[in-house]
Structure formats: structure tokens, C-alpha cells
Short mmCIF file of C-alpha atoms in Angstrom, two decimals:
data_model
loop_
_atom_site.label_atom_id
_atom_site.label_comp_id
_atom_site.label_asym_id
_atom_site.label_seq_id
_atom_site.Cartn_x
_atom_site.Cartn_y
_atom_site.Cartn_z
CA MET T 1 0.00 0.00 0.00
CA ARG T 2 2.75 2.41 0.98
CA LEU T 3 4.61 1.57 -2.19
CA THR T 4 1.51 2.35 -4.21
CA TRP T 5 1.25 5.78 -2.62
CA LEU T 6 4.93 6.38 -3.19
CA ALA T 7 4.57 5.41 -6.82
CA LEU T 8 1.56 7.71 -7.17
CA PHE T 9 3.52 10.53 -5.54
CA LEU T 10 6.45 10.09 -7.89
CA LEU T 11 4.20 9.82 -10.92
CA ALA T 12 2.38 12.98 -9.94
CA CYS T 13 5.66 14.85 -9.95
CA GLY T 14 6.78 13.62 -13.36
CA ASP T 15 8.13 16.08 -15.88
CA ASN T 16 5.12 15.71 -18.20
CA ALA T 17 7.30 15.13 -21.25
CA ALA T 18 5.42 15.99 -24.42
CA PRO T 19 4.40 12.99 -26.52
CA GLN T 20 6.48 12.58 -29.64
CA PRO T 21 4.70 13.59 -32.84
CA PRO T 22 3.88 10.87 -35.36
CA THR T 23 6.25 10.19 -38.23
CA PRO T 24 4.90 11.11 -41.67
CA ASP T 25 3.89 8.24 -43.94
CA GLU T 26 5.26 9.96 -47.02
CA TYR T 27 7.43 12.86 -48.17
CA VAL T 28 6.48 13.98 -51.67
CA ILE T 29 8.89 14.83 -53.16
CA ASP T 30 11.34 13.40 -50.64
CA CYS T 31 14.46 15.52 -50.53
CA GLU T 32 16.58 12.39 -50.87
CA THR T 33 15.08 11.63 -54.26
CA ALA T 34 14.32 15.11 -55.55
CA THR T 35 15.86 15.88 -58.91
CA ASP T 36 15.12 19.55 -58.51
CA ALA T 37 17.35 20.62 -55.64
CA GLY T 38 15.13 23.60 -54.97
CA THR T 39 11.82 21.81 -54.41
CA PHE T 40 11.38 19.08 -51.86
CA ALA T 41 9.77 17.98 -48.63
CA SER T 42 11.89 16.86 -45.71
CA ASP T 43 11.75 15.76 -42.12
CA GLU T 44 13.20 19.11 -41.13
CA ASN T 45 10.35 20.92 -42.84
CA TYR T 46 7.95 18.60 -41.01
CA SER T 47 9.63 19.51 -37.72
CA ALA T 48 9.11 23.17 -38.54
CA PHE T 49 5.36 22.55 -39.03
CA ILE T 50 5.17 20.64 -35.74
CA ASN T 51 7.03 23.32 -33.84
CA LYS T 52 4.80 26.08 -35.21
CA GLU T 53 1.69 24.13 -34.27
CA ALA T 54 3.00 23.53 -30.78
CA ALA T 55 3.80 27.22 -30.47
CA GLY T 56 0.17 28.06 -31.27
CA ALA T 57 1.07 29.62 -34.60
CA LEU T 58 -1.29 27.62 -36.84
CA VAL T 59 -3.63 30.13 -38.48
CA LYS T 60 -7.13 29.23 -39.69
CA ASP T 61 -7.48 31.44 -42.72
CA CYS T 62 -9.36 30.41 -45.81
CA THR T 63 -7.65 33.05 -47.90
CA LYS T 64 -4.19 31.65 -47.28
CA ALA T 65 -4.87 27.96 -46.78
CA PRO T 66 -4.89 25.36 -49.57
CA GLN T 67 -8.21 24.56 -51.19
CA LEU T 68 -8.89 20.92 -52.04
CA THR T 69 -10.03 20.30 -55.60
CA SER T 70 -9.90 16.50 -55.75
CA PRO T 71 -11.30 14.25 -54.47
CA GLN T 72 -14.51 16.11 -53.75
CA ALA T 73 -15.34 16.53 -50.08
CA GLY T 74 -17.83 13.87 -49.04
CA ALA T 75 -16.47 11.31 -51.49
CA VAL T 76 -15.86 7.69 -50.55
CA LEU T 77 -12.20 6.79 -50.20
CA ASP T 78 -11.26 3.30 -51.29
CA PRO T 79 -8.38 1.75 -49.34
CA ALA T 80 -7.61 -0.39 -52.36
CA ALA T 81 -7.19 2.54 -54.74
CA PRO T 82 -5.55 5.75 -53.56
CA PRO T 83 -7.04 8.78 -55.27
CA THR T 84 -5.06 11.57 -56.83
CA ILE T 85 -5.16 14.31 -54.25
CA SER T 86 -5.06 17.79 -55.73
CA PHE T 87 -5.45 21.21 -54.25
CA ASN T 88 -4.90 24.84 -55.03
CA ASP T 89 -2.09 26.52 -53.18
CA THR T 90 -4.59 29.17 -52.10
CA PRO T 91 -8.23 29.62 -53.13
CA ALA T 92 -9.03 31.68 -56.19
CA THR T 93 -11.87 33.19 -54.20
CA CYS T 94 -12.97 32.97 -50.63
CA LYS T 95 -16.27 34.57 -49.81
CA SER T 96 -17.14 32.78 -46.65
CA CYS T 97 -14.79 34.14 -44.10
CA LYS T 98 -13.12 37.31 -42.95
CA PRO T 99 -9.37 37.84 -42.74
CA SER T 100 -8.17 36.83 -39.34
CA PRO T 101 -6.47 39.39 -37.12
CA ILE T 102 -4.06 36.61 -36.13
CA ARG T 103 -3.12 36.30 -39.77
CA MET T 104 -2.26 39.95 -39.89
CA ALA T 105 0.05 39.47 -36.93
CA ALA T 106 1.64 36.40 -38.48
CA CYS T 107 2.38 38.34 -41.62
CA ASN T 108 4.27 41.01 -39.78
CA LEU T 109 7.66 39.90 -40.95
CA GLY T 110 9.17 43.20 -39.97
CA ARG T 111 9.21 42.00 -36.36
CA GLN T 112 12.08 39.60 -36.83
CA PRO T 113 14.82 40.03 -34.23
CA PHE T 114 17.59 42.36 -35.25
CA TRP T 115 20.13 39.56 -34.88
CA ARG T 116 18.19 37.46 -37.34
CA ARG T 117 17.90 40.28 -39.83
CA VAL T 118 21.64 40.80 -39.67
CA LEU T 119 22.35 37.13 -40.29
CA LYS T 120 19.87 36.91 -43.13
CA ALA T 121 21.44 39.95 -44.72
CA PHE T 122 24.87 38.35 -44.94
CA VAL T 123 26.00 37.63 -48.46
CA LEU T 124 27.61 34.46 -47.24
CA GLU T 125 26.04 31.26 -48.51
CA GLY T 126 26.83 27.97 -46.88
CA VAL T 127 27.22 24.62 -48.55
CA ALA T 128 26.66 22.63 -45.37
CA GLU T 129 23.26 21.11 -45.04
CA ALA T 130 21.86 19.35 -42.03
CA HIS T 131 20.10 16.71 -44.07
CA CYS T 132 18.87 17.84 -47.43
CA GLY T 133 19.38 21.53 -47.25
CA ALA T 134 17.68 24.57 -45.84
CA PHE T 135 14.45 24.80 -47.81
CA THR T 136 13.11 27.96 -49.36
CA GLY T 137 9.64 27.73 -50.87
CA THR T 138 6.25 26.28 -49.96
CA ASN T 139 5.52 22.99 -48.22
CA TYR T 140 2.21 21.42 -47.26
CA LEU T 141 1.28 19.14 -44.39
CA LEU T 142 -1.60 16.82 -45.25
CA ARG T 143 -3.40 14.93 -42.49
CA LEU T 144 -6.23 12.44 -42.53
CA THR T 145 -7.62 11.99 -39.04
CA HIS T 146 -10.32 10.01 -37.35
CA ALA T 147 -12.24 11.74 -34.57
CA GLY T 148 -11.05 10.59 -31.18
CA ASP T 149 -7.76 9.13 -32.33
CA SER T 150 -4.63 10.88 -31.13
CA ALA T 151 -2.53 9.82 -34.11
CA PRO T 152 -3.46 10.69 -37.69
CA VAL T 153 -4.67 7.94 -40.00
CA TYR T 154 -2.39 9.18 -42.77
CA LEU T 155 0.19 11.96 -42.79
CA SER T 156 2.30 13.35 -45.61
CA VAL T 157 4.60 16.30 -46.16
CA LEU T 158 4.38 17.71 -49.68
CA SER T 159 6.18 20.07 -51.98
CA VAL T 160 3.61 19.45 -54.72
CA THR T 161 -0.07 20.28 -55.05
CA SER T 162 -1.11 17.06 -56.76
CA TYR T 163 0.00 13.51 -56.06
CA THR T 164 -1.22 9.98 -55.56
CA PRO T 165 -0.39 8.37 -52.23
CA ASP T 166 1.64 5.19 -52.24
CA ALA T 167 -0.85 2.34 -52.73
CA THR T 168 0.67 0.05 -50.11
CA ILE T 169 0.75 2.72 -47.44
CA TRP T 170 -2.73 3.95 -48.34
CA SER T 171 -4.19 0.47 -48.17
CA ARG T 172 -2.60 -0.31 -44.82
CA LYS T 173 -3.59 2.99 -43.27
CA LEU T 174 -7.14 3.32 -44.53
CA GLY T 175 -7.87 -0.41 -44.38
CA ALA T 176 -8.02 -0.11 -40.61
CA HIS T 177 -10.75 2.54 -40.86
CA ARG T 178 -13.30 0.99 -43.22
CA GLY T 179 -16.73 2.51 -42.86
CA GLN T 180 -15.47 5.40 -40.79
CA THR T 181 -15.59 9.14 -41.42
CA LEU T 182 -12.21 10.84 -41.76
CA SER T 183 -11.27 14.50 -41.78
CA LEU T 184 -8.66 15.99 -44.09
CA THR T 185 -6.62 19.11 -43.40
CA ILE T 186 -3.89 20.61 -45.53
CA GLU T 187 -1.57 23.17 -43.98
CA ARG T 188 0.51 25.52 -46.07
CA ALA T 189 3.69 27.23 -44.93
CA ILE T 190 6.22 29.42 -46.67
CA PHE T 191 9.80 28.63 -45.78
CA PHE T 192 12.88 30.77 -46.01
CA ARG T 193 16.17 28.98 -45.51
CA GLY T 194 14.68 26.27 -43.37
CA ASP T 195 12.45 28.42 -41.17
CA ILE T 196 8.73 29.05 -41.61
CA MET T 197 8.40 32.72 -42.38
CA ASP T 198 4.66 32.78 -43.08
CA GLY T 199 2.02 30.40 -41.81
CA PRO T 200 1.19 27.65 -41.42
CA PHE T 201 -2.33 28.26 -42.70
CA VAL T 202 -5.23 25.83 -42.68
CA GLN T 203 -8.85 26.01 -43.77
CA PRO T 204 -11.18 26.76 -40.84
CA THR T 205 -13.25 23.65 -41.58
CA PRO T 206 -11.73 20.27 -42.44
CA TYR T 207 -12.87 18.28 -45.47
CA THR T 208 -14.66 15.06 -44.56
CA PHE T 209 -14.69 11.70 -46.33
CA MET T 210 -16.10 8.24 -45.78
CA VAL T 211 -13.85 5.21 -46.09
CA LYS T 212 -15.32 2.45 -48.22
CA PRO T 213 -16.66 -0.33 -45.94
CA MET S 1 -4.25 8.56 7.25
CA LYS S 2 -5.51 8.28 3.73
CA LEU S 3 -6.63 11.90 3.71
CA ALA S 4 -3.20 12.95 4.90
CA LEU S 5 -1.60 11.02 2.07
CA VAL S 6 -3.94 12.60 -0.47
CA ALA S 7 -3.08 16.02 0.89
CA LEU S 8 0.61 15.17 0.67
CA LEU S 9 0.15 13.96 -2.87
CA LEU S 10 -1.59 17.14 -3.91
CA ALA S 11 0.85 19.39 -2.11
CA GLY S 12 3.95 17.49 -3.14
CA CYS S 13 4.30 19.19 -6.48
CA GLY S 14 3.13 22.64 -5.51
CA ASP S 15 5.42 25.56 -6.27
CA GLU S 16 3.82 28.09 -3.90
CA ASN S 17 6.73 28.16 -1.51
CA VAL S 18 9.54 27.70 -3.98
CA PRO S 19 11.55 30.86 -4.71
CA ALA S 20 11.23 32.14 -8.27
CA SER S 21 14.98 31.75 -8.73
CA GLU S 22 14.72 28.06 -7.89
CA LEU S 23 11.90 27.62 -10.37
CA GLY S 24 14.04 29.45 -12.89
CA ALA S 25 16.94 27.11 -12.22
CA ARG S 26 14.66 24.19 -12.98
CA LEU S 27 13.49 25.82 -16.21
CA PHE S 28 17.09 26.45 -17.17
CA ALA S 29 17.73 22.71 -17.20
CA ASP S 30 14.38 21.70 -18.66
CA SER S 31 13.91 21.04 -22.38
CA ASN S 32 10.18 21.52 -21.81
CA LEU S 33 10.83 25.23 -21.60
CA SER S 34 10.32 25.02 -25.36
CA THR S 35 6.84 24.36 -26.71
CA SER S 36 8.36 22.08 -29.33
CA PRO S 37 7.54 18.40 -28.79
CA ILE S 38 10.74 17.40 -30.58
CA ASN S 39 13.15 19.74 -28.85
CA ALA S 40 15.94 18.09 -26.88
CA PHE S 41 17.83 21.23 -25.83
CA SER S 42 17.60 23.03 -22.55
CA CYS S 43 19.48 26.23 -21.74
CA ALA S 44 21.99 24.08 -19.85
CA THR S 45 22.78 22.08 -22.98
CA CYS S 46 24.65 25.03 -24.44
CA HIS S 47 25.45 27.25 -21.45
CA PRO S 48 27.54 26.39 -18.39
CA VAL S 49 26.88 28.20 -15.15
CA ARG S 50 29.95 28.38 -12.98
CA VAL S 51 31.97 30.92 -11.05
CA GLY S 52 34.98 31.84 -13.14
CA ASP S 53 35.96 30.69 -16.59
CA VAL S 54 35.50 27.18 -17.87
CA PRO S 55 38.94 25.60 -17.22
CA HIS S 56 41.31 25.00 -20.11
CA GLY S 57 40.68 21.52 -21.41
CA GLY S 58 37.20 21.52 -19.92
CA PRO S 59 33.89 21.20 -21.72
CA ILE S 60 33.39 23.24 -24.89
CA TYR S 61 29.99 24.91 -25.14
CA PRO S 62 28.55 26.93 -28.02
CA GLY S 63 27.15 29.44 -25.55
CA TYR S 64 28.80 31.57 -22.92
CA ASN S 65 28.95 30.85 -19.21
CA LEU S 66 25.83 32.54 -17.88
CA PHE S 67 27.24 33.29 -14.44
CA ASP S 68 27.24 37.08 -14.24
CA SER S 69 25.21 37.43 -17.39
CA VAL S 70 22.24 39.58 -16.39
CA TYR S 71 23.97 42.95 -16.11
CA ARG S 72 25.87 42.75 -19.37
CA PRO S 73 24.89 45.75 -21.51
CA SER S 74 24.20 43.45 -24.45
CA TRP S 75 24.20 39.83 -25.53
CA TRP S 76 24.84 37.90 -28.72
CA GLY S 77 27.89 40.01 -29.45
CA GLY S 78 25.94 43.23 -29.16
CA TYR S 79 23.07 42.20 -31.43
CA GLU S 80 20.56 41.95 -28.57
CA ASP S 81 20.24 44.65 -25.97
CA ARG S 82 17.35 43.11 -23.99
CA LEU S 83 17.90 39.91 -22.05
CA ILE S 84 14.45 38.59 -22.92
CA ASP S 85 15.27 38.95 -26.62
CA ALA S 86 18.57 37.13 -26.16
CA ILE S 87 16.77 34.28 -24.38
CA ASN S 88 14.02 34.17 -26.97
CA TYR S 89 16.55 34.03 -29.75
CA CYS S 90 17.78 30.69 -28.42
CA LEU S 91 14.28 29.52 -27.59
CA VAL S 92 12.95 30.14 -31.09
CA GLU S 93 15.98 29.41 -33.28
CA PHE S 94 17.54 26.41 -31.58
CA MET S 95 14.82 25.03 -29.32
CA GLY S 96 12.01 25.41 -31.87
CA GLY S 97 9.66 26.98 -29.37
CA ALA S 98 7.44 30.01 -28.98
CA ALA S 99 9.02 33.16 -27.62
CA LEU S 100 8.43 33.99 -23.96
CA ASP S 101 6.51 37.13 -23.12
CA GLU S 102 8.58 39.15 -20.70
CA ASN S 103 5.65 39.35 -18.29
CA GLU S 104 4.87 35.66 -18.10
CA PRO S 105 5.92 33.75 -14.98
CA ARG S 106 8.48 31.55 -16.71
CA ALA S 107 10.31 34.57 -18.11
CA LYS S 108 10.37 36.15 -14.66
CA GLN S 109 11.55 32.93 -13.06
CA LEU S 110 14.39 32.57 -15.55
CA TYR S 111 15.33 36.18 -14.95
CA GLU S 112 15.33 35.70 -11.19
CA TYR S 113 17.56 32.66 -11.53
CA LEU S 114 20.04 34.43 -13.77
CA ARG S 115 19.95 37.48 -11.52
CA SER S 116 20.68 35.29 -8.50
CA ILE S 117 23.92 34.17 -10.15
CA SER S 118 24.91 37.62 -11.41
CA PRO S 119 26.61 39.48 -8.56
CA ASP S 120 28.61 41.85 -10.78
CA THR S 121 26.39 44.76 -11.79
CA SER S 122 29.02 46.41 -14.00
CA ILE S 123 30.16 43.50 -16.09
CA PRO S 124 31.03 44.29 -19.72
CA ALA S 125 29.49 42.70 -22.80
CA LEU S 126 31.23 39.72 -24.35
CA PRO S 127 32.35 39.42 -27.97
CA LEU S 128 30.87 37.00 -30.47
CA THR S 129 33.09 36.54 -33.50
CA ILE S 130 31.42 34.66 -36.30
CA VAL S 131 34.04 32.98 -38.45
CA LYS S 132 33.22 33.54 -42.07
CA ASN S 133 35.85 31.41 -43.74
CA VAL S 134 38.33 28.91 -42.34
CA THR S 135 41.02 29.83 -44.83
CA SER S 136 43.84 28.05 -43.05
CA LEU S 137 42.11 24.70 -42.88
CA ASP S 138 44.41 22.94 -45.35
CA ASN S 139 47.47 24.06 -43.42
CA LEU S 140 45.89 23.08 -40.15
CA MET S 141 44.96 19.65 -41.47
CA ALA S 142 48.63 18.94 -42.14
CA THR S 143 49.35 19.05 -38.44
CA ALA S 144 45.98 17.94 -37.10
CA SER S 145 45.90 15.25 -34.45
CA ALA S 146 43.25 12.54 -34.32
CA SER S 147 43.94 11.89 -30.66
CA ASN S 148 43.49 15.58 -29.85
CA GLY S 149 40.37 15.46 -31.98
CA ALA S 150 38.98 12.63 -29.89
CA ALA S 151 39.41 14.77 -26.80
CA VAL S 152 37.85 17.82 -28.46
CA TRP S 153 34.95 15.67 -29.64
CA ALA S 154 34.38 14.43 -26.11
CA ARG S 155 34.52 17.97 -24.72
CA GLY S 156 32.36 19.72 -27.27
CA CYS S 157 30.45 17.43 -29.62
CA LYS S 158 29.67 14.14 -27.92
CA GLY S 159 27.07 15.61 -25.60
CA CYS S 160 24.75 16.16 -28.57
CA HIS S 161 26.06 13.87 -31.31
CA GLY S 162 27.09 10.87 -29.21
CA GLU S 163 29.74 8.52 -30.51
CA ILE S 164 31.10 9.11 -33.98
CA HIS S 165 29.98 6.67 -36.69
CA THR S 166 27.12 5.27 -34.58
CA GLY S 167 25.55 8.22 -32.79
CA GLU S 168 25.26 6.11 -29.67
CA GLY S 169 24.19 8.35 -26.80
CA LYS S 170 23.19 11.26 -29.05
CA LEU S 171 20.76 13.86 -27.85
CA GLY S 172 17.42 13.38 -29.53
CA SER S 173 16.36 11.60 -32.66
CA LYS S 174 17.00 14.58 -34.91
CA THR S 175 20.70 14.90 -34.15
CA SER S 176 22.88 13.77 -37.01
CA ILE S 177 25.32 10.87 -36.92
CA VAL S 178 28.75 12.26 -37.71
CA PRO S 179 30.19 11.95 -40.28
CA GLU S 180 28.02 9.27 -41.90
CA ASP S 181 24.93 11.44 -42.37
CA THR S 182 27.11 13.76 -44.42
CA THR S 183 29.36 11.29 -46.24
CA THR S 184 26.45 9.06 -47.28
CA GLY S 185 23.70 11.69 -47.50
CA LYS S 186 22.51 13.49 -50.54
CA VAL S 187 24.29 16.73 -49.84
CA CYS S 188 27.67 15.37 -50.94
CA HIS S 189 26.41 13.00 -53.65
CA PRO S 190 27.48 14.65 -55.84
CA PRO S 191 29.31 17.51 -54.09
CA PRO S 192 27.43 20.78 -54.67
CA PRO S 193 28.74 23.49 -57.01
CA GLN S 194 30.20 25.45 -54.12
CA ILE S 195 32.81 22.72 -53.65
CA PRO S 196 35.75 23.26 -56.02
CA PRO S 197 35.42 21.33 -59.30
CA GLY S 198 36.55 17.76 -58.95
CA GLY S 199 36.00 17.87 -55.21
CA THR S 200 35.59 14.55 -53.49
CA VAL S 201 32.91 13.43 -51.08
CA GLN S 202 35.52 13.65 -48.35
CA GLU S 203 36.32 17.26 -49.20
CA CYS S 204 32.63 18.04 -49.31
CA ALA S 205 31.99 16.40 -45.93
CA ARG S 206 34.92 18.29 -44.45
CA GLN S 207 33.53 21.60 -45.60
CA VAL S 208 30.03 20.73 -44.46
CA ILE S 209 31.23 19.91 -40.96
CA VAL S 210 33.36 23.03 -40.71
CA GLU S 211 30.41 25.16 -41.76
CA LYS S 212 28.06 23.40 -39.36
CA VAL S 213 30.44 24.07 -36.50
CA ARG S 214 31.14 27.67 -37.44
CA HIS S 215 27.69 28.74 -38.64
CA GLY S 216 25.29 26.32 -36.97
CA LYS S 217 21.89 26.56 -38.62
CA PHE S 218 22.56 29.91 -40.23
CA PHE S 219 23.68 31.03 -43.68
CA ASN S 220 21.35 28.74 -45.59
CA ILE S 221 22.56 25.68 -43.72
CA GLY S 222 19.48 24.60 -41.80
CA GLY S 223 18.83 22.31 -38.87
CA LEU S 224 18.87 23.52 -35.28
CA MET S 225 22.53 23.49 -34.36
CA PRO S 226 23.90 26.61 -32.68
CA LEU S 227 27.11 28.13 -34.01
CA TYR S 228 30.53 28.00 -32.36
CA SER S 229 32.19 31.39 -32.54
CA ALA S 230 35.93 32.02 -32.56
CA GLU S 231 35.75 32.53 -28.79
CA MET S 232 34.43 29.02 -28.22
CA ILE S 233 36.54 26.77 -30.45
CA THR S 234 39.70 27.32 -32.47
CA ASP S 235 40.30 26.40 -36.09
CA ALA S 236 43.04 24.03 -34.93
CA GLU S 237 40.55 22.21 -32.70
CA ILE S 238 38.15 21.86 -35.63
CA ALA S 239 40.98 20.46 -37.74
CA ASP S 240 41.69 17.94 -34.96
CA ILE S 241 38.02 16.90 -35.00
CA LEU S 242 38.20 16.33 -38.76
CA ALA S 243 41.29 14.18 -38.28
CA TYR S 244 39.46 12.18 -35.61
CA LEU S 245 36.56 11.71 -38.03
CA GLY S 246 38.95 10.44 -40.69
CA LEU S 247 38.26 13.35 -42.99
#
């Protein structure tokens, strides 16, 4: 009994370490295989998304978040046949929501620390790269989730706006959720030399799909 | 009896009677100071706190000893003139977290801790010399010592990168295995245009590692590694590390 209380006491004083984020199922185009050195997705870009989310910097803004074009929201997803997933980088029009004041704050790039501005202003360019290079451009974080589950059903980091998920991965991931409703979110972030300088942005309302029973 | 135990349980973790400086000391050593779920750094990873200088031959840190740091007129080599900005620079750039607001309790606790170990109220600022180019590297490599490099690695690199070749004991899953992540990774296959024509993978890896040490994540390099200025490590010590790595 005393040991139980002691164990409870020690547990109660734990350091509450944050749970580790899930590992993406796919990087498209993976920096290790990219032929265009300037356009790729990488684990470091994924880390940048995760860190921004954890810092409360994810912005729901329909004017700056990707807009899904295919498959249509409400469609049935077949685990046996991954669809081509396509989206616009940002919507052509967005009538349904107002610009967020948070977005305005996030866009205030002039508030970078002086130290950072000095470093960015250096002419010096490095050749060293932590893994696949410090990315400059746009990346997307695509998540399929099932309500109530802590881990996403499917997760990919993208440098493209249209792709077809790997059939084996898709089948394994969605096969465990037949008949269930899943939500899809796509975050967009603009990177400069490895850091997210704008975003990430996500649509205020996720897209929903049914998995084929 | 049971009620007393419950009360003890509930009170056991309370911070009501703990001085702010003590709470700050805990934060200083806690990677959870950052909001990032993948961060492995705490302030103590990069900054010693000790009276007097770090002894010759002692640990090599990328950051300065933070004993007597609060009353410096500036930090980061003069680039930051507010302590909260200097702290937030590390927190955002290297620890991947959200910046602290100067009025939030954790910022005040960190300040109280640093103030408690800063008796000198007229201490000058410290220099931060960013090394642009290691022009003498070839000469230094001619006399570099692998055995010295092993010692330098143990003093300055092993704490984060673990053992060379295997990464055993490295800090966090994101830390690279040296030098394999460079010699086998895409960055040096083939060597990028910045490497002189005909450059080998070994030459590329050498330059990558020198730049990582000297520039950390900056100058289009990426990652989360802090830089080692000229005050923290010498070019000769870097050459010794390269010799130890077989580069």
C-alpha cells in the first residue's frame, strides 16, 4: 500500500514530457530523391510545421490555406485505390470568411529580431546542409484523421499540389478505418532557408470523407 | 491517514513556496521550456553556469557561461540589448519553441535565476566573433591530431552527437550521426557546385562539418545546431576533430 502511494507521488511529480509527434507516412517529393534541388519535402520541414503548431502559430485562414479540388469533399475513399489528391495553393476566391487578425500578426515579418535580420542579410552562402538543405519555398502538411484518435490515420509532407499516395501505405492505413468518417486538413507554410516565415495556414473547416466499408 | 496522504500527494508538487529563482533554475535545465515536442535542448545544454571561466581543457559549449550574465549591456555580441530577446533568440531558433513574453511567470523565473547568479552589476558585454571562412584549414589539417580530436569531440560534440559513426548516446532523434549522415547523405552526392570542381565526397563532408560548427543553422545551412564562434573553439581544434573523423 505504501509503495503504491509512493509510486503515485512520484508519478504525480513527473516532468510531463510531451508525446512525440507521429512520423509522416510519405514525403512527396522526398528531398533524398528530388531531382530539382530547390523543391522538396523533408523531415526538417515537417519539424518546422510541428514546432509552429506547438507554439500556437497555426492560423485558420481560408484566404491563405490550400483549397482541395480532388477528391470532392464527401467522397468515398477506397483503401484499395488511392485517389489523386489535388489542391490549389490558395483559393481563387474565398467569400465565406473574414481575414483573421491573427493572420495579420503572423504576416508582420518586420518583427524579426535584429540579430536574425543581420544574419539573413549576410551575403555568405553555406554549402553545409543538415540533411537535405535549408528549404526555401512552400511545403504542405496533409493529415487524414479520425475523430477521437490521437494519431493521424495518414500523414504526408508535400512540396507538390497534386499527387497519388503510395498504394501500399494507403491500403494499410485506410484499411483499418473501413466505414469510418475521416477529416482531411492541408496546412501551407512558406519557408525561407529552413524556417517558416509565413504560416502555417489551414482552412477553418476540415474536409470530410467516408472510407469504403 | 488516507486523507493525509492525499493532501501530501496534492501538495507534493506545488510551487507556492519555492523561490522564483529556484523555479528558474529548474526551467534552465528543462527542455520543456520550449513548446516544441521534438526539442531536446535546454538552456543548460549550451550554457555552463559556474563561477569563473571554464577551465582550459574543460567542456566546450557553443554558448557563454551565464554566471554574471544579467547585467551585461548586451548579448549575442551586441546584437541583442534586452535579455528577454537574447533568451528568446535561443528559444525560437535552436529550441524550436514560442518566444516567452517578458511578463509571463516563466520569463520572470528565468530572470530571477540568472539574476541570483549575477553578482557583478558592472560587467562588460562579451564578444561574439562569427568565423566567415576557415582559410587556413588545409594548413591546419597537415598538423591535425586525431587523438586531440577525440578529446575535443568528447569535450564539445559528444554531448549532442554521441559517438562518432554510430551516434550512440546522441541527444534526440534529430541529431545527425557524424560523419556518416554527411558522407552518405545526398548533400555530398554529388558535391554541390560550391565545392571546387573535382572535389571529393571527403572534401565536401569536411567543408560541411566546418560550416556546421562555425555557422550552426545559419547562412542557408538549416537544422537547429547553434554556431561555435571564434571565442568558443579554435580552427586548430576543428581540424583535430576532422582528423578524428577520418576526414
